[in-house]
Short mmCIF file of C-alpha atoms in Angstrom, two decimals:
data_model
loop_
_atom_site.label_atom_id
_atom_site.label_comp_id
_atom_site.label_asym_id
_atom_site.label_seq_id
_atom_site.Cartn_x
_atom_site.Cartn_y
_atom_site.Cartn_z
CA UNK A 22 42.27 -86.54 -128.44
CA UNK A 23 40.45 -88.43 -125.65
CA UNK A 24 38.74 -87.15 -122.79
CA UNK A 25 41.37 -88.92 -120.68
CA UNK A 26 44.40 -87.35 -122.48
CA UNK A 27 42.81 -84.01 -122.32
CA UNK A 28 42.18 -84.07 -118.60
CA UNK A 29 45.72 -85.18 -117.91
CA UNK A 30 47.43 -82.39 -120.02
CA UNK A 31 45.14 -79.86 -118.17
CA UNK A 32 46.04 -81.14 -115.00
CA UNK A 33 49.75 -80.94 -115.65
CA UNK A 34 49.42 -77.25 -117.12
CA UNK A 35 47.49 -76.46 -113.89
CA UNK A 36 50.42 -78.10 -111.90
CA UNK A 37 53.12 -76.04 -113.71
CA UNK A 38 51.09 -72.88 -113.97
CA UNK A 39 50.63 -73.10 -109.85
CA UNK A 40 54.39 -74.05 -109.67
CA UNK A 41 55.69 -71.25 -111.52
CA UNK A 42 53.41 -68.79 -109.48
CA UNK A 43 54.64 -70.29 -106.30
CA UNK A 44 58.14 -69.95 -107.14
CA UNK A 45 57.99 -66.79 -108.78
CA UNK A 46 55.08 -64.46 -107.87
CA UNK A 47 55.84 -61.98 -104.89
CA UNK A 48 53.30 -61.85 -101.93
CA UNK A 49 52.81 -58.97 -99.81
CA UNK A 50 54.73 -60.14 -96.71
CA UNK A 51 57.89 -60.13 -95.08
CA UNK A 52 59.67 -62.87 -92.89
CA UNK A 53 60.85 -61.81 -89.65
CA UNK A 54 63.16 -64.01 -87.69
CA UNK A 55 66.64 -63.85 -85.90
CA UNK A 56 69.21 -61.55 -87.04
CA UNK A 57 72.93 -60.86 -86.51
CA UNK A 58 74.26 -60.31 -83.22
CA UNK A 59 77.15 -58.07 -82.30
CA UNK A 60 79.42 -57.90 -79.40
CA UNK A 61 79.73 -54.07 -78.35
CA UNK A 62 82.80 -54.68 -76.71
CA UNK A 63 84.63 -56.08 -79.95
CA UNK A 64 84.99 -55.00 -83.69
CA UNK A 65 83.25 -55.47 -86.53
CA UNK A 66 85.09 -55.55 -89.98
CA UNK A 67 88.37 -54.40 -87.88
CA UNK A 68 86.45 -51.30 -86.49
CA UNK A 69 85.65 -51.14 -82.73
CA UNK A 70 82.02 -51.17 -82.47
CA UNK A 71 82.57 -48.55 -79.49
CA UNK A 72 85.55 -46.52 -79.73
CA UNK A 73 86.49 -43.77 -77.16
CA UNK A 74 89.19 -41.47 -77.87
CA UNK A 75 91.14 -38.98 -75.66
CA UNK A 76 89.92 -40.61 -72.46
CA UNK A 77 91.55 -43.36 -70.19
CA UNK A 78 89.56 -46.73 -70.72
CA UNK A 79 89.88 -49.95 -69.18
CA UNK A 80 90.15 -53.64 -70.44
CA UNK A 81 86.93 -55.58 -71.34
CA UNK A 82 86.33 -59.11 -71.35
CA UNK A 83 83.43 -61.56 -72.35
CA UNK A 84 80.48 -60.31 -74.33
CA UNK A 85 77.95 -57.31 -74.09
CA UNK A 86 76.04 -58.58 -77.45
CA UNK A 87 73.13 -56.07 -79.15
CA UNK A 88 70.44 -58.34 -81.04
CA UNK A 89 68.56 -57.70 -84.18
CA UNK A 90 65.83 -58.78 -86.03
CA UNK A 91 66.21 -59.95 -89.82
CA UNK A 92 63.63 -58.85 -92.51
CA UNK A 93 63.26 -61.05 -95.50
CA UNK A 94 61.79 -59.14 -98.26
CA UNK A 95 60.53 -60.08 -101.82
CA UNK A 96 59.09 -63.76 -100.90
CA UNK A 97 57.89 -65.80 -103.36
CA UNK A 98 54.53 -67.93 -102.21
CA UNK A 99 56.63 -71.09 -101.76
CA UNK A 100 59.61 -69.01 -100.05
CA UNK A 101 56.89 -67.56 -97.49
CA UNK A 102 55.19 -70.81 -96.63
CA UNK A 103 58.63 -72.56 -96.30
CA UNK A 104 59.92 -70.11 -93.74
CA UNK A 105 56.64 -70.05 -91.99
CA UNK A 106 56.39 -73.69 -91.61
CA UNK A 107 59.84 -73.83 -90.15
CA UNK A 108 58.90 -72.26 -87.18
CA UNK A 109 61.75 -70.05 -86.87
CA UNK A 110 60.36 -67.07 -88.87
CA UNK A 111 57.00 -65.11 -88.76
CA UNK A 112 55.23 -63.45 -91.44
CA UNK A 113 54.24 -59.85 -91.46
CA UNK A 114 52.38 -57.54 -94.05
CA UNK A 115 54.95 -55.88 -96.09
CA UNK A 116 53.33 -52.50 -95.84
CA UNK A 117 54.42 -52.46 -92.06
CA UNK A 118 58.03 -52.33 -92.81
CA UNK A 119 57.90 -50.90 -96.32
CA UNK A 120 55.06 -48.32 -96.24
CA UNK A 121 53.52 -47.78 -99.78
CA UNK A 122 54.78 -44.31 -101.33
CA UNK A 123 58.29 -44.68 -99.51
CA UNK A 124 61.19 -45.74 -101.45
CA UNK A 125 63.79 -48.18 -100.11
CA UNK A 126 66.03 -45.12 -99.73
CA UNK A 127 63.98 -43.12 -97.84
CA UNK A 128 63.00 -46.06 -95.43
CA UNK A 129 66.58 -46.72 -94.96
CA UNK A 130 67.55 -43.24 -94.06
CA UNK A 131 64.85 -43.33 -91.48
CA UNK A 132 66.12 -46.43 -89.96
CA UNK A 133 69.83 -44.73 -89.95
CA UNK A 134 68.54 -41.72 -88.32
CA UNK A 135 66.75 -43.71 -85.52
CA UNK A 136 70.08 -45.54 -85.12
CA UNK A 137 72.20 -42.49 -84.76
CA UNK A 138 69.51 -41.12 -82.23
CA UNK A 139 70.29 -44.34 -80.41
CA UNK A 140 73.87 -43.86 -80.28
CA UNK A 141 73.46 -40.14 -79.10
CA UNK A 142 71.03 -41.07 -76.34
CA UNK A 143 73.12 -44.36 -75.39
CA UNK A 144 76.29 -41.78 -75.01
CA UNK A 145 74.40 -39.42 -73.07
CA UNK A 146 72.94 -41.65 -70.79
CA UNK A 147 76.13 -43.54 -69.96
CA UNK A 148 78.17 -40.48 -69.30
CA UNK A 149 75.45 -39.10 -67.14
CA UNK A 150 75.19 -42.29 -65.10
CA UNK A 151 79.38 -42.02 -64.81
CA UNK A 152 78.77 -38.53 -63.32
CA UNK A 153 80.41 -36.53 -66.24
CA UNK A 154 79.25 -32.99 -66.61
CA UNK A 155 76.13 -32.24 -68.91
CA UNK A 156 75.51 -29.06 -71.22
CA UNK A 157 72.14 -28.04 -72.84
CA UNK A 158 72.43 -27.71 -76.89
CA UNK A 159 69.99 -26.96 -79.72
CA UNK A 160 68.78 -30.16 -81.08
CA UNK A 161 66.33 -28.98 -83.75
CA UNK A 162 65.38 -25.27 -84.80
CA UNK A 163 62.02 -24.94 -85.82
CA UNK A 164 61.87 -23.42 -89.38
CA UNK A 165 60.74 -19.56 -89.32
CA UNK A 166 60.64 -19.41 -85.73
CA UNK A 167 62.63 -16.49 -83.92
CA UNK A 168 65.47 -18.87 -83.50
CA UNK A 169 65.97 -19.74 -87.18
CA UNK A 170 68.90 -18.35 -88.46
CA UNK A 171 70.30 -17.06 -85.27
CA UNK A 172 70.74 -20.53 -83.26
CA UNK A 173 72.10 -23.58 -84.78
CA UNK A 174 71.71 -27.03 -84.13
CA UNK A 175 74.42 -28.08 -81.89
CA UNK A 176 74.85 -24.63 -80.26
CA UNK A 177 75.24 -24.51 -76.36
CA UNK A 178 72.32 -22.84 -74.98
CA UNK A 179 73.73 -20.80 -71.82
CA UNK A 180 70.93 -18.46 -70.65
CA UNK A 181 67.38 -17.25 -71.52
CA UNK A 182 65.83 -13.98 -70.29
CA UNK A 183 68.75 -13.59 -67.75
CA UNK A 184 68.26 -17.06 -66.42
CA UNK A 185 70.85 -19.94 -66.66
CA UNK A 186 70.20 -22.73 -68.69
CA UNK A 187 71.11 -25.79 -66.78
CA UNK A 188 68.90 -28.61 -68.22
CA UNK A 189 66.41 -28.72 -70.89
CA UNK A 190 63.40 -27.75 -68.85
CA UNK A 191 65.01 -24.61 -67.57
CA UNK A 192 64.71 -23.11 -70.99
CA UNK A 193 60.95 -23.25 -71.00
CA UNK A 194 60.94 -22.14 -67.25
CA UNK A 195 62.95 -19.02 -68.12
CA UNK A 196 60.23 -18.31 -71.06
CA UNK A 197 57.13 -19.31 -69.09
CA UNK A 198 56.23 -15.82 -67.99
CA UNK A 199 56.82 -14.19 -71.43
CA UNK A 200 54.19 -13.50 -74.16
CA UNK A 201 54.29 -13.17 -77.88
CA UNK A 202 56.12 -9.98 -79.23
CA UNK A 203 58.24 -9.72 -75.96
CA UNK A 204 62.01 -9.62 -76.63
CA UNK A 205 64.20 -11.46 -74.56
CA UNK A 206 68.05 -11.85 -74.42
CA UNK A 207 69.54 -15.35 -75.27
CA UNK A 208 72.93 -16.26 -74.55
CA UNK A 209 74.62 -19.20 -76.81
CA UNK A 210 77.80 -20.74 -78.02
CA UNK A 211 78.73 -21.94 -81.42
CA UNK A 212 81.26 -24.75 -81.34
CA UNK A 213 84.71 -23.29 -81.11
CA UNK A 214 83.46 -19.73 -80.66
CA UNK A 215 83.04 -17.58 -77.51
CA UNK A 216 79.43 -16.94 -76.04
CA UNK A 217 77.37 -14.39 -77.48
CA UNK A 218 73.92 -12.95 -76.62
CA UNK A 219 71.18 -11.63 -79.00
CA UNK A 220 67.75 -10.00 -78.65
CA UNK A 221 65.11 -12.10 -80.04
CA UNK A 222 61.44 -11.35 -80.64
CA UNK A 223 59.08 -14.19 -79.55
CA UNK A 224 56.43 -15.46 -81.70
CA UNK A 225 53.04 -16.99 -81.03
CA UNK A 226 53.38 -20.79 -79.97
CA UNK A 227 52.16 -23.41 -82.63
CA UNK A 228 50.14 -24.86 -79.98
CA UNK A 229 48.19 -21.80 -78.93
CA UNK A 230 49.40 -21.65 -75.38
CA UNK A 231 50.13 -18.07 -73.98
CA UNK A 232 53.86 -18.06 -73.62
CA UNK A 233 56.29 -16.66 -76.04
CA UNK A 234 57.84 -19.07 -78.69
CA UNK A 235 61.44 -19.34 -79.36
CA UNK A 236 61.63 -22.40 -81.69
CA UNK A 237 64.47 -24.31 -80.03
CA UNK A 238 64.19 -28.00 -78.94
CA UNK A 239 66.79 -28.28 -76.24
CA UNK A 240 68.54 -31.29 -75.27
CA UNK A 241 71.39 -32.46 -72.62
CA UNK A 242 74.42 -33.74 -73.83
CA UNK A 243 77.82 -34.43 -72.19
CA UNK A 244 80.28 -31.72 -71.48
CA UNK A 245 83.45 -33.46 -72.47
CA UNK A 246 86.67 -33.07 -74.35
CA UNK A 247 86.79 -36.57 -75.78
CA UNK A 248 84.83 -38.36 -78.58
CA UNK A 249 82.76 -41.60 -78.63
CA UNK A 250 82.19 -43.39 -82.03
CA UNK A 251 79.89 -46.23 -82.71
CA UNK A 252 80.34 -47.92 -85.78
CA UNK A 253 77.95 -50.72 -87.23
CA UNK A 254 77.31 -50.93 -90.64
CA UNK A 255 74.03 -52.23 -91.92
CA UNK A 256 72.14 -51.68 -88.64
CA UNK A 257 69.23 -49.74 -88.01
CA UNK A 258 66.57 -48.70 -85.68
CA UNK A 259 66.75 -47.38 -81.72
CA UNK A 260 66.63 -50.97 -79.98
CA UNK A 261 70.56 -51.38 -79.35
CA UNK A 262 70.62 -48.26 -76.88
CA UNK A 263 70.98 -50.32 -73.78
CA UNK A 264 73.79 -52.38 -74.88
CA UNK A 265 75.80 -49.18 -76.54
CA UNK A 266 75.49 -47.69 -72.97
CA UNK A 267 76.73 -50.70 -70.75
CA UNK A 268 79.86 -51.04 -73.53
CA UNK A 269 80.61 -47.06 -72.74
CA UNK A 270 80.29 -47.61 -69.04
CA UNK A 271 82.32 -50.73 -69.19
CA UNK A 272 85.25 -49.09 -70.92
CA UNK A 273 85.17 -46.18 -68.78
CA UNK A 274 85.30 -47.86 -65.45
CA UNK A 275 87.92 -50.60 -64.14
CA UNK A 276 86.87 -54.31 -64.20
CA UNK A 277 84.61 -56.14 -66.61
CA UNK A 278 81.12 -55.15 -65.98
CA UNK A 279 79.70 -58.59 -67.03
CA UNK A 280 82.27 -60.50 -65.07
CA UNK A 281 83.70 -62.16 -68.39
CA UNK A 282 80.26 -63.74 -68.82
CA UNK A 283 78.36 -63.96 -72.30
CA UNK A 284 75.54 -61.32 -71.88
CA UNK A 285 73.19 -60.11 -74.66
CA UNK A 286 70.03 -57.81 -74.48
CA UNK A 287 68.23 -55.26 -75.98
CA UNK A 288 66.26 -52.06 -75.35
CA UNK A 289 65.79 -48.50 -76.38
CA UNK A 290 67.34 -46.07 -74.03
CA UNK A 291 66.75 -42.03 -73.58
CA UNK A 292 69.33 -39.70 -72.49
CA UNK A 293 67.95 -40.20 -68.81
CA UNK A 294 68.80 -43.67 -68.77
CA UNK A 295 65.57 -45.14 -69.09
CA UNK A 296 64.97 -48.33 -70.93
CA UNK A 297 61.93 -48.71 -73.27
CA UNK A 298 60.43 -51.95 -74.74
CA UNK A 299 61.30 -53.05 -78.42
CA UNK A 300 60.01 -55.37 -80.75
CA UNK A 301 60.93 -58.87 -82.01
CA UNK A 302 62.34 -59.92 -78.78
CA UNK A 303 61.49 -63.50 -79.15
CA UNK A 304 63.81 -63.77 -82.29
CA UNK A 305 66.47 -61.93 -80.39
CA UNK A 306 66.26 -64.18 -77.46
CA UNK A 307 66.70 -67.07 -80.03
CA UNK A 308 70.06 -65.71 -81.68
CA UNK A 309 71.41 -64.60 -78.35
CA UNK A 310 71.36 -68.28 -76.88
CA UNK A 311 72.35 -69.86 -80.19
CA UNK A 312 75.48 -67.30 -80.00
CA UNK A 313 76.13 -68.59 -76.39
CA UNK A 314 74.56 -65.92 -74.19
CA UNK A 315 73.34 -66.96 -70.65
CA UNK A 316 72.22 -63.74 -69.58
CA UNK A 317 69.71 -61.63 -71.72
CA UNK A 318 68.70 -57.81 -70.44
CA UNK A 319 65.43 -57.49 -70.97
CA UNK A 320 63.46 -54.30 -70.91
CA UNK A 321 60.82 -54.69 -68.16
CA UNK A 322 57.77 -53.91 -70.39
CA UNK A 323 58.56 -56.93 -72.43
CA UNK A 324 58.90 -59.24 -69.97
CA UNK A 325 55.28 -60.54 -70.25
CA UNK A 326 56.04 -61.61 -74.09
CA UNK A 327 59.29 -62.65 -73.48
CA UNK A 328 59.29 -64.96 -70.45
CA UNK A 329 56.97 -67.53 -72.27
CA UNK A 330 59.13 -67.72 -75.40
CA UNK A 331 62.73 -67.69 -73.47
CA UNK A 332 64.98 -70.61 -74.88
CA UNK A 333 66.11 -72.94 -72.11
CA UNK A 334 69.75 -72.04 -70.46
CA UNK A 335 68.73 -68.15 -71.18
CA UNK A 336 68.21 -66.09 -68.02
CA UNK A 337 65.90 -63.00 -68.36
CA UNK A 338 66.92 -60.26 -66.51
CA UNK A 339 64.31 -57.27 -66.01
CA UNK A 340 65.45 -53.75 -66.61
CA UNK A 341 63.96 -50.27 -66.42
CA UNK A 342 66.74 -48.14 -66.50
CA UNK A 343 70.68 -48.37 -67.02
CA UNK A 344 71.10 -48.33 -63.24
CA UNK A 345 68.90 -51.47 -63.24
CA UNK A 346 70.99 -53.05 -65.90
CA UNK A 347 74.50 -52.32 -63.90
CA UNK A 348 72.95 -53.05 -60.37
CA UNK A 349 72.05 -56.73 -61.99
CA UNK A 350 75.17 -57.38 -63.62
CA UNK A 351 77.00 -56.39 -60.41
CA UNK A 352 74.74 -58.85 -58.60
CA UNK A 353 75.51 -61.60 -61.09
CA UNK A 354 79.19 -60.81 -60.63
CA UNK A 355 78.63 -61.40 -56.92
CA UNK A 356 76.98 -64.77 -57.36
CA UNK A 357 73.64 -63.29 -56.52
CA UNK A 358 70.31 -63.30 -58.21
CA UNK A 359 68.86 -59.92 -59.93
CA UNK A 360 65.34 -59.35 -60.51
CA UNK A 361 64.06 -61.69 -63.68
CA UNK A 362 61.25 -61.55 -65.70
#
């Protein structure tokens, strides 16, 4: 075999090997890009995204779209390069989204928990904004604490050491002068049962503060006799909270809150109605504009990153609270200019 033939065969073999590696070898990266967008006022798969039972609701119009980021895993070298070159996707280390030692089921459960927490916070923020009464319930019970086996998650907290529990801080205030070993009376109510009062002996706090420790994490929840169900399959994380809150407000108040326009947005929300920053806002703006949105509700802390990336024709409205968002939409309905990024 001549040198030329040998060189040619070697080159062909290398090309084939490189091609196989590029096509089939997995790289330790994921591709982030625009994901699906969902109208929280509409239905997905025949099921309303936000459904309110046993309470009067009002007709809605237009869109209040939540936005998502797609995460593409199991990329080949060529696949990763192709997505990156397109300019529509960004590559990120896989371990950021799929931590070593965690199974896909564990990661999925974590994202589902975050999504459910977002739903609960969205409901509480919306109903608080609308003036519905609130109650204080046990969100989490510390294992092995005085409350463990006595109070259950979801129980309503009524009084502590003789003081009414009217909001989460009032429970801490009621126990602020106690010490480990002291006995205090706690009045609470299991769902569907009459209130009861028990005496518990407080323990030492894990953070070494001098006050007695009960072991209950109190949270505010709406004290209403109707239910709100938020249904959206295959979506995780907390960043749709603001849009869920707005959908609830829209359905419980007369007149379309968006004036019938196509409004999209993003933002985590807490029970007090405060809007927090999220990731991937550039991708979310792209998908929103492509779907037809002209207004994008943007967490104030994301504005510095979002403003230079905003697609043409998409107005970025800056919001820090649920009230900011409703007032901005009212301004748009009135033909006025809301605060922008």
